[in-house]
mmCIF file of C-alpha atoms in Angstrom:
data_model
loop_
_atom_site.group_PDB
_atom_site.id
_atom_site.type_symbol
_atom_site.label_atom_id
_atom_site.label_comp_id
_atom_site.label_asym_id
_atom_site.label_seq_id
_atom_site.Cartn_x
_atom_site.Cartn_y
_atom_site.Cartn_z
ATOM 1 C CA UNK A 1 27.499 1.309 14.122
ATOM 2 C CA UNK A 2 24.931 1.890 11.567
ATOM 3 C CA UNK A 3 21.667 -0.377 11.709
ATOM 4 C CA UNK A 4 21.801 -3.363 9.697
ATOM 5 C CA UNK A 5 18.500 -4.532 7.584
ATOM 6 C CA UNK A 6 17.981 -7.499 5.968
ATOM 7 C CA UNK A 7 15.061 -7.770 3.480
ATOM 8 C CA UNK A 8 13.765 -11.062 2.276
ATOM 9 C CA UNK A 9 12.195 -11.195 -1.312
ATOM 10 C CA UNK A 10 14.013 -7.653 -1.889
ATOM 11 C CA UNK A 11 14.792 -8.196 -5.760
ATOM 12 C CA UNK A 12 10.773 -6.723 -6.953
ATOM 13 C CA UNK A 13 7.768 -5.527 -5.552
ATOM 14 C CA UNK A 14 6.833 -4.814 -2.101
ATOM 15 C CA UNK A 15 10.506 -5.789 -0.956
ATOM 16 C CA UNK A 16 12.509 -3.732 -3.473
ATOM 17 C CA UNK A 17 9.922 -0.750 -3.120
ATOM 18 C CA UNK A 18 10.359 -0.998 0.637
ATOM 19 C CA UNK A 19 14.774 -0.985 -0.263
ATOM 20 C CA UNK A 20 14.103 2.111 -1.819
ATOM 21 C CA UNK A 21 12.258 3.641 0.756
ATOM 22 C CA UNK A 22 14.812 2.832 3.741
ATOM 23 C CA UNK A 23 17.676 4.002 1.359
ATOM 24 C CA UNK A 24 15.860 7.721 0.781
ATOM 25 C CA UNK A 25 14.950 7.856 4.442
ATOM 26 C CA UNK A 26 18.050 6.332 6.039
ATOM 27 C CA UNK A 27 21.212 6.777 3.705
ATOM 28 C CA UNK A 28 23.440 5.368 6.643
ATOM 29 C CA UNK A 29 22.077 1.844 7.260
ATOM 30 C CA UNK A 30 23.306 -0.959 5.619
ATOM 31 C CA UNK A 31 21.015 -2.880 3.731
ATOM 32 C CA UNK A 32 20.959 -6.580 3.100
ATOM 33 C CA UNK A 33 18.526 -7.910 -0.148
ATOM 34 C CA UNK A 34 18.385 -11.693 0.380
ATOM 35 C CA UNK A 35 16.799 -13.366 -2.756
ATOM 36 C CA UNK A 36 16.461 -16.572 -4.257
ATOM 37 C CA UNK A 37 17.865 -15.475 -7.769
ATOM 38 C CA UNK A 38 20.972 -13.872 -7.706
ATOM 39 C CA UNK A 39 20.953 -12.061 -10.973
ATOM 40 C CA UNK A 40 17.697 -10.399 -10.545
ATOM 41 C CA UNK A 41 19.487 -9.492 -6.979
ATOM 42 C CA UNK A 42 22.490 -7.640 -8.629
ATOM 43 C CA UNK A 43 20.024 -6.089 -10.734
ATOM 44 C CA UNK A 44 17.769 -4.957 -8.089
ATOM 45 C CA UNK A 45 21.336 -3.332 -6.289
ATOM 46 C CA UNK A 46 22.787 -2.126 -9.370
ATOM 47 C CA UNK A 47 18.897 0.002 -9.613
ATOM 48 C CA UNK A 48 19.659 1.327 -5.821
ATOM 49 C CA UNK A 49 22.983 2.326 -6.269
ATOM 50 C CA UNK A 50 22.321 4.359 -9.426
ATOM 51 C CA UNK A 51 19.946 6.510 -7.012
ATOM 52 C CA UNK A 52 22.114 6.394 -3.932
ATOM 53 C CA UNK A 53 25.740 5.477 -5.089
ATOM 54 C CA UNK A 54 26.999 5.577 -1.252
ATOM 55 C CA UNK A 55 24.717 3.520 0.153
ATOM 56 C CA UNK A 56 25.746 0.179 1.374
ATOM 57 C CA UNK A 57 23.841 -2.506 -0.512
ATOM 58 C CA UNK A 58 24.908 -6.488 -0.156
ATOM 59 C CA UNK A 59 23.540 -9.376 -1.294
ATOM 60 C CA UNK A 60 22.416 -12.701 -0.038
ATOM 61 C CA UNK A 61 21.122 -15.740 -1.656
ATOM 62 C CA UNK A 62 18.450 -17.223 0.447
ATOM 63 C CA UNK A 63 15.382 -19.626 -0.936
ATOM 64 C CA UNK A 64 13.265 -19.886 1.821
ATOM 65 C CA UNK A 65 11.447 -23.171 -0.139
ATOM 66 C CA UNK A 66 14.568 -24.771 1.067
ATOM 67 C CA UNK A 67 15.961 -25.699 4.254
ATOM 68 C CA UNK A 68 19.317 -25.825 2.903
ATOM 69 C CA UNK A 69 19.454 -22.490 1.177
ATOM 70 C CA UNK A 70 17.656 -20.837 4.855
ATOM 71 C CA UNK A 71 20.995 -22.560 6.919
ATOM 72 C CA UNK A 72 23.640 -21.664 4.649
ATOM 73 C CA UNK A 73 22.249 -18.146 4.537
ATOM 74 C CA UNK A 74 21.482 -17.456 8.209
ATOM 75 C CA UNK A 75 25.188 -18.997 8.800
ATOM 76 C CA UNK A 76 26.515 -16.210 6.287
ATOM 77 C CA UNK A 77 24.573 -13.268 8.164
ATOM 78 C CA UNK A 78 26.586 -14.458 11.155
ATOM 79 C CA UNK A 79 29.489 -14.509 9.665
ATOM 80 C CA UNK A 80 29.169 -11.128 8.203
ATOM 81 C CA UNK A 81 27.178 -8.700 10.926
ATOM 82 C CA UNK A 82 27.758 -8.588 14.633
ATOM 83 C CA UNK A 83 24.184 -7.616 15.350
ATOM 84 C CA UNK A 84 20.597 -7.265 12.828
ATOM 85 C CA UNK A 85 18.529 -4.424 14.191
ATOM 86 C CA UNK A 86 15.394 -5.164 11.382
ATOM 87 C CA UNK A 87 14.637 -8.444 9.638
ATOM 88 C CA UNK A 88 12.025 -7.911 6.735
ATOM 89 C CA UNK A 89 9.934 -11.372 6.145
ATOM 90 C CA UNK A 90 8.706 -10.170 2.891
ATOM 91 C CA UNK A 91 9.107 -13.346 0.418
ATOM 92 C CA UNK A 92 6.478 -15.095 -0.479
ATOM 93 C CA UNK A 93 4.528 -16.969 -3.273
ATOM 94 C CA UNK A 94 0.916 -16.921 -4.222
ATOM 95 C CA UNK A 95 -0.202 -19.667 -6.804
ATOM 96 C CA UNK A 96 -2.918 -18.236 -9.515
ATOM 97 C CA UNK A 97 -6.416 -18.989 -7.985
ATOM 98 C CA UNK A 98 -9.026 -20.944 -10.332
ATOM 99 C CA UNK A 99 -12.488 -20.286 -9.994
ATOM 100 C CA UNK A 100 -15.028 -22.727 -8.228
ATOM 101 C CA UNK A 101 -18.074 -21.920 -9.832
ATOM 102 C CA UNK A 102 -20.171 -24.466 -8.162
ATOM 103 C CA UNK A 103 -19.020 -22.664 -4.510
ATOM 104 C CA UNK A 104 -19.848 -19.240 -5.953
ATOM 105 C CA UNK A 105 -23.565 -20.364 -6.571
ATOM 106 C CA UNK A 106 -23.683 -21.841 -3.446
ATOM 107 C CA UNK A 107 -22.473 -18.389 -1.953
ATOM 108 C CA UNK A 108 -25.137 -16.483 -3.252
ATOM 109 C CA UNK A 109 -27.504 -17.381 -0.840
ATOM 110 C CA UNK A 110 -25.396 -17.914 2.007
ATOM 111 C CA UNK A 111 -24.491 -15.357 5.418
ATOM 112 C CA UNK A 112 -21.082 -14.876 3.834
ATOM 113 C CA UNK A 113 -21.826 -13.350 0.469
ATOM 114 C CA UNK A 114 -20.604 -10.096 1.182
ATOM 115 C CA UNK A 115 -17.262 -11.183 2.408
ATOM 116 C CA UNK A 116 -17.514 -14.017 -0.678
ATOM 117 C CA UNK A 117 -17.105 -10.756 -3.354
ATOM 118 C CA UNK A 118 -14.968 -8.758 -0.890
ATOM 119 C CA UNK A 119 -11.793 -11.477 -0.767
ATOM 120 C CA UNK A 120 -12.826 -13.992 -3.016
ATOM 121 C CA UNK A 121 -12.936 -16.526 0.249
ATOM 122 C CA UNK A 122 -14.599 -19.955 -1.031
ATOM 123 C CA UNK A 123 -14.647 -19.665 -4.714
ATOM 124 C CA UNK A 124 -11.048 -18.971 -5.631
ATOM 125 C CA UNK A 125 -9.081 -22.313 -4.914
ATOM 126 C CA UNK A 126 -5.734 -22.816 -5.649
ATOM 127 C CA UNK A 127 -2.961 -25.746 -6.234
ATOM 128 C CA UNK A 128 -0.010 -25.894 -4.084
ATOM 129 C CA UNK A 129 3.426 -28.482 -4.991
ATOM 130 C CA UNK A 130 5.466 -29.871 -2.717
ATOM 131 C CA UNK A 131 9.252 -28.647 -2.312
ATOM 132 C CA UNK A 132 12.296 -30.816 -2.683
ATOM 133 C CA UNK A 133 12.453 -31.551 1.207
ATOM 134 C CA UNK A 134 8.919 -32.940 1.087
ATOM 135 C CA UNK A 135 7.324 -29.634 2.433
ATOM 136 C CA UNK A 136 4.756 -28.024 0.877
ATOM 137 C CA UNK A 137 5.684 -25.101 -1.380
ATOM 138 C CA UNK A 138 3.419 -22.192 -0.080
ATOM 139 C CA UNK A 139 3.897 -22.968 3.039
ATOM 140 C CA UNK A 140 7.926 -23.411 3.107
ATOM 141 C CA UNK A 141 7.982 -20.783 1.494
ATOM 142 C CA UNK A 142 6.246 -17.961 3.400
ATOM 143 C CA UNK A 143 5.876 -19.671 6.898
ATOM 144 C CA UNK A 144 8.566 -21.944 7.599
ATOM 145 C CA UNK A 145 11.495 -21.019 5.583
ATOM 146 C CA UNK A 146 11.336 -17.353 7.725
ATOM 147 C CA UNK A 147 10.767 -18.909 10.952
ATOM 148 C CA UNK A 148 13.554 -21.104 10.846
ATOM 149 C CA UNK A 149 15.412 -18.349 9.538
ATOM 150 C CA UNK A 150 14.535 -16.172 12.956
ATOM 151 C CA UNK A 151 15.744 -19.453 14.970
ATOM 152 C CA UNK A 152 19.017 -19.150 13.139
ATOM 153 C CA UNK A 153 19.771 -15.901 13.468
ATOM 154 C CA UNK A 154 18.772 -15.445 17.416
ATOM 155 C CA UNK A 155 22.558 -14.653 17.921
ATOM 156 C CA UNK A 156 22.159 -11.421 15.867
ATOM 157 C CA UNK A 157 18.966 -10.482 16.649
ATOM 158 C CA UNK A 158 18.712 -10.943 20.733
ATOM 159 C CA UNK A 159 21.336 -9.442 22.646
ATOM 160 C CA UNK A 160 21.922 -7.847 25.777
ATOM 161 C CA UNK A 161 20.853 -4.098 25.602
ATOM 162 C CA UNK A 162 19.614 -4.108 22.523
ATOM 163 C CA UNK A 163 15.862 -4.279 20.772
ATOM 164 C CA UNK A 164 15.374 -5.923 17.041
ATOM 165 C CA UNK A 165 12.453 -5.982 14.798
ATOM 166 C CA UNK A 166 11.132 -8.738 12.937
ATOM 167 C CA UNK A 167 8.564 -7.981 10.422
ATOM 168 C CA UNK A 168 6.361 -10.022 8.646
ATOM 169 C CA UNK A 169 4.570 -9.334 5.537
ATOM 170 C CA UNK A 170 0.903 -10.381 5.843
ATOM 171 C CA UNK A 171 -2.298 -10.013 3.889
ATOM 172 C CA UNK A 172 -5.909 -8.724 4.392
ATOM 173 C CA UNK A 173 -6.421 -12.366 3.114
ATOM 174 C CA UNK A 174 -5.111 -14.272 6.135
ATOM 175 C CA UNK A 175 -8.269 -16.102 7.342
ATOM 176 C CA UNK A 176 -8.827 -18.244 9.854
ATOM 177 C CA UNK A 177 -11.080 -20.321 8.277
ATOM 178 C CA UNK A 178 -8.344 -21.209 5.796
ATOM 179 C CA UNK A 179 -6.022 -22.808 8.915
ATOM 180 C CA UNK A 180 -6.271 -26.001 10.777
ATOM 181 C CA UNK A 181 -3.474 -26.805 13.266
ATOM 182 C CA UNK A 182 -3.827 -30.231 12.380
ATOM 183 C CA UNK A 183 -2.873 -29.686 8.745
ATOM 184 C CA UNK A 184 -0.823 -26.816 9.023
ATOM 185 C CA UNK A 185 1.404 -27.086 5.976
ATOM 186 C CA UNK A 186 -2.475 -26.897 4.273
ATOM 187 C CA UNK A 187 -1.731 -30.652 2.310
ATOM 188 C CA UNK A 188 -6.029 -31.124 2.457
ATOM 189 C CA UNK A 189 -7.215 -27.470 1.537
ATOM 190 C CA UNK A 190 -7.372 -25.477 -1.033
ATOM 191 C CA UNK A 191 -6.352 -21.723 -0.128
ATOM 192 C CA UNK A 192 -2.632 -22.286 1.068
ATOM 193 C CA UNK A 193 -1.618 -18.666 0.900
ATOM 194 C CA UNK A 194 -4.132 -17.434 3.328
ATOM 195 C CA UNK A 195 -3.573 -20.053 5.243
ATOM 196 C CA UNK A 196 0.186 -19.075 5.551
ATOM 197 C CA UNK A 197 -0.591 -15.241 6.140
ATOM 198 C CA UNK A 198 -2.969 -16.546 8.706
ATOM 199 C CA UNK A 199 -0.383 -18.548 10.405
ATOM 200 C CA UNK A 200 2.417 -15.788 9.962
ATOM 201 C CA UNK A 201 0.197 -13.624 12.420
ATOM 202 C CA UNK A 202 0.123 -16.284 14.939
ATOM 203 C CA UNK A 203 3.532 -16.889 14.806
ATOM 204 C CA UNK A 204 4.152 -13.109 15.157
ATOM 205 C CA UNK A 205 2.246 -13.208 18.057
ATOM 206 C CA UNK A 206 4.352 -16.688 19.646
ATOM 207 C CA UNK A 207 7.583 -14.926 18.870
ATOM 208 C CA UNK A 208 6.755 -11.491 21.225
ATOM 209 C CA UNK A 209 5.542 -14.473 23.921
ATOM 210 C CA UNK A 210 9.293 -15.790 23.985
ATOM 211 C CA UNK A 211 11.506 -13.329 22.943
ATOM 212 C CA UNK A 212 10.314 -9.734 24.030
ATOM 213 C CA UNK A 213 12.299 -10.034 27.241
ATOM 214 C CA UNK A 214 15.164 -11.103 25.025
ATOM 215 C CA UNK A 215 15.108 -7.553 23.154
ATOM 216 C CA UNK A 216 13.373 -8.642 19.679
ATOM 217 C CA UNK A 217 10.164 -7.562 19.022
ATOM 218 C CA UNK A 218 7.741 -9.257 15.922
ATOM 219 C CA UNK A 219 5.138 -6.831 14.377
ATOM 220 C CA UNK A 220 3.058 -7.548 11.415
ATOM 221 C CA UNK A 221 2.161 -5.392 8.600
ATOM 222 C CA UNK A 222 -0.878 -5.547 5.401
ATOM 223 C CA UNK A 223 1.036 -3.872 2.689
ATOM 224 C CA UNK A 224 -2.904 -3.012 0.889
ATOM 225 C CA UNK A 225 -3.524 -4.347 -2.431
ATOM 226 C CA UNK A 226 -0.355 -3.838 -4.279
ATOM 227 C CA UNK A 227 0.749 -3.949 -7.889
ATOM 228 C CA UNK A 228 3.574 -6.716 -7.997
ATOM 229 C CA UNK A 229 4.393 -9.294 -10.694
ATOM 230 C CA UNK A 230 2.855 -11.434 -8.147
ATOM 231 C CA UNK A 231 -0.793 -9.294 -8.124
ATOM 232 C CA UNK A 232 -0.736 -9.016 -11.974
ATOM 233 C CA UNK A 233 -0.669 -12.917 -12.021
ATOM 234 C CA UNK A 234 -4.079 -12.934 -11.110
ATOM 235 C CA UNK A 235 -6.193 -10.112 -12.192
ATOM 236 C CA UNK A 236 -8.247 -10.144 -15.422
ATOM 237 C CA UNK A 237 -5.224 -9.165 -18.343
ATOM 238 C CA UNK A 238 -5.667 -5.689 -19.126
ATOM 239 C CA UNK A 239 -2.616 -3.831 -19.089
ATOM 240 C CA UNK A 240 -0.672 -3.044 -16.214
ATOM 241 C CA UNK A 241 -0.889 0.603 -16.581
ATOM 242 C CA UNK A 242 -5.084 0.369 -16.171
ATOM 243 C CA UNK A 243 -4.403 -1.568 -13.273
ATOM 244 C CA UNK A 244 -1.635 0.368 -11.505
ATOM 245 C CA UNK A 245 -4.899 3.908 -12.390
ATOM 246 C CA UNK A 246 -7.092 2.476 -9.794
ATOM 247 C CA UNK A 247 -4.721 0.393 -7.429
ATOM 248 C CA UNK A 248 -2.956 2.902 -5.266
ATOM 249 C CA UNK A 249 0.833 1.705 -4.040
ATOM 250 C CA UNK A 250 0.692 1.359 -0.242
ATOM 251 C CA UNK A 251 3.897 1.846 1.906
ATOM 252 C CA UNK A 252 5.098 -0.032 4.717
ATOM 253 C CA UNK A 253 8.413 2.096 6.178
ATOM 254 C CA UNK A 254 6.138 3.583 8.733
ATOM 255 C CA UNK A 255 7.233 0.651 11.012
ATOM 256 C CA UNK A 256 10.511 1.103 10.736
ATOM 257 C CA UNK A 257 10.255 4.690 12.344
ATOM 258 C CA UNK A 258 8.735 3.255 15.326
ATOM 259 C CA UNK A 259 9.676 2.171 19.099
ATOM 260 C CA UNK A 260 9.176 -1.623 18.397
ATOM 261 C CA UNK A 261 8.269 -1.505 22.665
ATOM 262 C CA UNK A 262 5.157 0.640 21.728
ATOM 263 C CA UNK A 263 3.441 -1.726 18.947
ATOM 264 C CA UNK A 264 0.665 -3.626 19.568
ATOM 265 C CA UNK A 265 1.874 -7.487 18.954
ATOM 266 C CA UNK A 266 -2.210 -8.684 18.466
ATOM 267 C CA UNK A 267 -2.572 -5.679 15.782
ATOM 268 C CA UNK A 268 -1.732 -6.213 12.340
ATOM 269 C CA UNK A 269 -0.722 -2.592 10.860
ATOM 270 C CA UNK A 270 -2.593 -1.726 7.482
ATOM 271 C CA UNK A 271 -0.721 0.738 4.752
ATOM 272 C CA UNK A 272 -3.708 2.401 3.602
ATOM 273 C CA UNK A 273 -4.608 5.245 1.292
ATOM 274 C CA UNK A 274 -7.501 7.872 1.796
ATOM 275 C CA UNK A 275 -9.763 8.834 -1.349
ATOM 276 C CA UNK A 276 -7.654 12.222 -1.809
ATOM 277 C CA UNK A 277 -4.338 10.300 -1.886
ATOM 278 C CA UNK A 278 -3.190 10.790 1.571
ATOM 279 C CA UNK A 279 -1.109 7.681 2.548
ATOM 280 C CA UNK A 280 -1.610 6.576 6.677
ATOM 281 C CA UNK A 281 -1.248 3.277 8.665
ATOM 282 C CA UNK A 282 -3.734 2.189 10.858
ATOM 283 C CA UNK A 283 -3.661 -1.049 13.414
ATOM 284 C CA UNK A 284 -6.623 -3.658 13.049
ATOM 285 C CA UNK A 285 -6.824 -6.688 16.314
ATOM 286 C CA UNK A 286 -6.360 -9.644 14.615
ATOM 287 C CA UNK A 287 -8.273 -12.755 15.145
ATOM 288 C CA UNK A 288 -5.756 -14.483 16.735
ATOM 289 C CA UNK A 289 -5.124 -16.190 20.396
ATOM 290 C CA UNK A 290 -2.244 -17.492 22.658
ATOM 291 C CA UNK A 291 -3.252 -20.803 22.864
ATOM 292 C CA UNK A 292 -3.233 -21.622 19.355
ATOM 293 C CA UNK A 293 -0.125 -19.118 18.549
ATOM 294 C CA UNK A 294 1.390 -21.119 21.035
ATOM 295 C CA UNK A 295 0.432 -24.465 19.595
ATOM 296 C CA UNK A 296 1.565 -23.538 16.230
ATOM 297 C CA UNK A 297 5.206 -22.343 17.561
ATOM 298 C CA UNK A 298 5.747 -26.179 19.350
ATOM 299 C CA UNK A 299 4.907 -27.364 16.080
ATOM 300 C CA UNK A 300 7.471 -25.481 13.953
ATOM 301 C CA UNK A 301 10.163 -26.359 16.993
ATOM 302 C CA UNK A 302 8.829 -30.524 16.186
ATOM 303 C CA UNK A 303 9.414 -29.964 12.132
ATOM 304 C CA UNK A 304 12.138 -27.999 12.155
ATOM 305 C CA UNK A 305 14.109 -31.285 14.559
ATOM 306 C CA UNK A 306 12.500 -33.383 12.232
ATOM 307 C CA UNK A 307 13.898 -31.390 8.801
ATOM 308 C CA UNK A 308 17.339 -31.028 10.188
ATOM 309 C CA UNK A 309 17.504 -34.675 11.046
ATOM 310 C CA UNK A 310 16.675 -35.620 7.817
ATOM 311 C CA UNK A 311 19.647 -33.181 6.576
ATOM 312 C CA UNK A 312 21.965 -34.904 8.645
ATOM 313 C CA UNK A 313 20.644 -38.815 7.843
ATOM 314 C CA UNK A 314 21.036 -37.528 4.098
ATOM 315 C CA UNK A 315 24.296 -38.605 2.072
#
């Protein structure tokens, strides 16, 4: 049986460049593109089957802001594949960052300056909304719409024999400064992205604590600094073609080749490009530990009870 991959957020961007890429390189596997709008979806198939009209492309609707929308879809995985050998956690949401002037002075003339210009840490702030099950967006979206999504597809992705990959889209912007377990949907702060990306590595590293033994493996990958629709949302507007001159597109297939067994679950693997154009992938420890990984899992277990009891007390 051919290997079946499902990609989250596979309609644009990294996820539909990534579609592409397994398609070219694997022309046997069949490929899964769960998104939240369904006509960008058939749009983003229709695309892959004009270059590989024998590939086998389906769709899935999935919103992984909503809790509903994450059960009904993991339920029709189940009912359609047997087994999932690679599960993409690519979706995600990024709201446009405003500028706190009064932090950037004060980051002149601090220790952190230098990492201040290199990731914008502490002067670009951004406003998050809360979703219709009283979660907040950024964080349903990216965080815990994918790991209940993993718990509700265990069936499919651990069995006997058998090794799975889950892979989760992070960012050179996951900072621990920007999580606290205590507020871990991020209601009090002001950078809930990183804070999600942050806390998408520890659950990476929870998941390969529980499940390794069970034959599914969690790695996590930096895709670089990519031009999306997402990226173009927040740089200075000059064209997109200026942009796209000096922005290199990273790749992130390189996982995909490899004995999940032999990755290192503490490394985060950066696609990276060399000054002559040479594309290579190169691990980086994160700053992560078990303790808090492991804190951080118990808590998802407590919300997601609490979520689907709310479901069921619902009319």
């Amino acid at each position: 049986m051919s290997s079946v991959v499902l990609v989250t957020g596979a309609n644009s961007g990294i996820g539909l460049a990534l579609c592409k890429r397994l398609l070219a390189e694997e022309p046997g596997l069949q490929l899964c593109l769960a998104c939240r709008n369904l006509g960008r979806a058939q749009a983003a198939r229709a695309a892959l089957l004009t270059s590989h009209p024998k590939a086998q492309v389906a769709l899935l609707q999935l919103d992984t802001s909503n809790i509903t929308s994450v059960l009904n879809a993991a339920h029709e995985v189940k009912l359609r594949y047997n087994r999932l050998g690679y599960l993409y956690l690519n979706a995600g949401i990024m709201p446009n960052p405003e500028f706190d002037v009064k932090a950037f002075f004060k980051g002149l003339f601090s220790s952190k300056v230098i990492t201040m210009f290199a990731t914008g840490d502490g002067i670009l702030t951004q406003k998050d909304n809360s979703t219709a099950d009283g979660l907040q967006e950024v964080f349903a979206t990216n965080l815990f719409g994918h790991f209940l999504l993993v718990r509700e597809l265990m069936p499919v992705l651990c069995q006997a024999g058998q090794t799975s990959q889950v892979i989760w889209t992070s960012s050179s912007n996951a900072h621990r400064s920007a999580f606290d377990l205590e507020d871990m949907q991020h209601r009090k702060g002001t950078q809930p992205y990183s804070s999600s990306k942050y806390a998408s590595d520890l659950l990476s590293l929870a998941l390969n604590t529980h499940f390794n033994k069970q034959g599914m493996y969690s790695s996590v990958i930096c895709p670089g600094f990519v031009m999306t629709n997402l990226t173009y949302g927040i740089l200075p507007s000059l064209p997109g073609f200026i942009w796209t001159l000096f922005m290199p597109i990273f790749w992130l297939f390189w996982l995909y080749k490899q004995n999940p067994e032999s990755l290192d679950s503490r490394a985060k693997y950066h696609s990276l490009t060399s000054g002559l154009g040479n594309n290579y992938t190169e691990p980086r420890k994160m700053d992560i530990d078990e303790d808090m990984s492991e804190a951080l899992y118990n808590a998802l277990l407590e919300l997601e009870d609490s979520v689907k009891k709310m479901l069921k007390e619902k009319p």
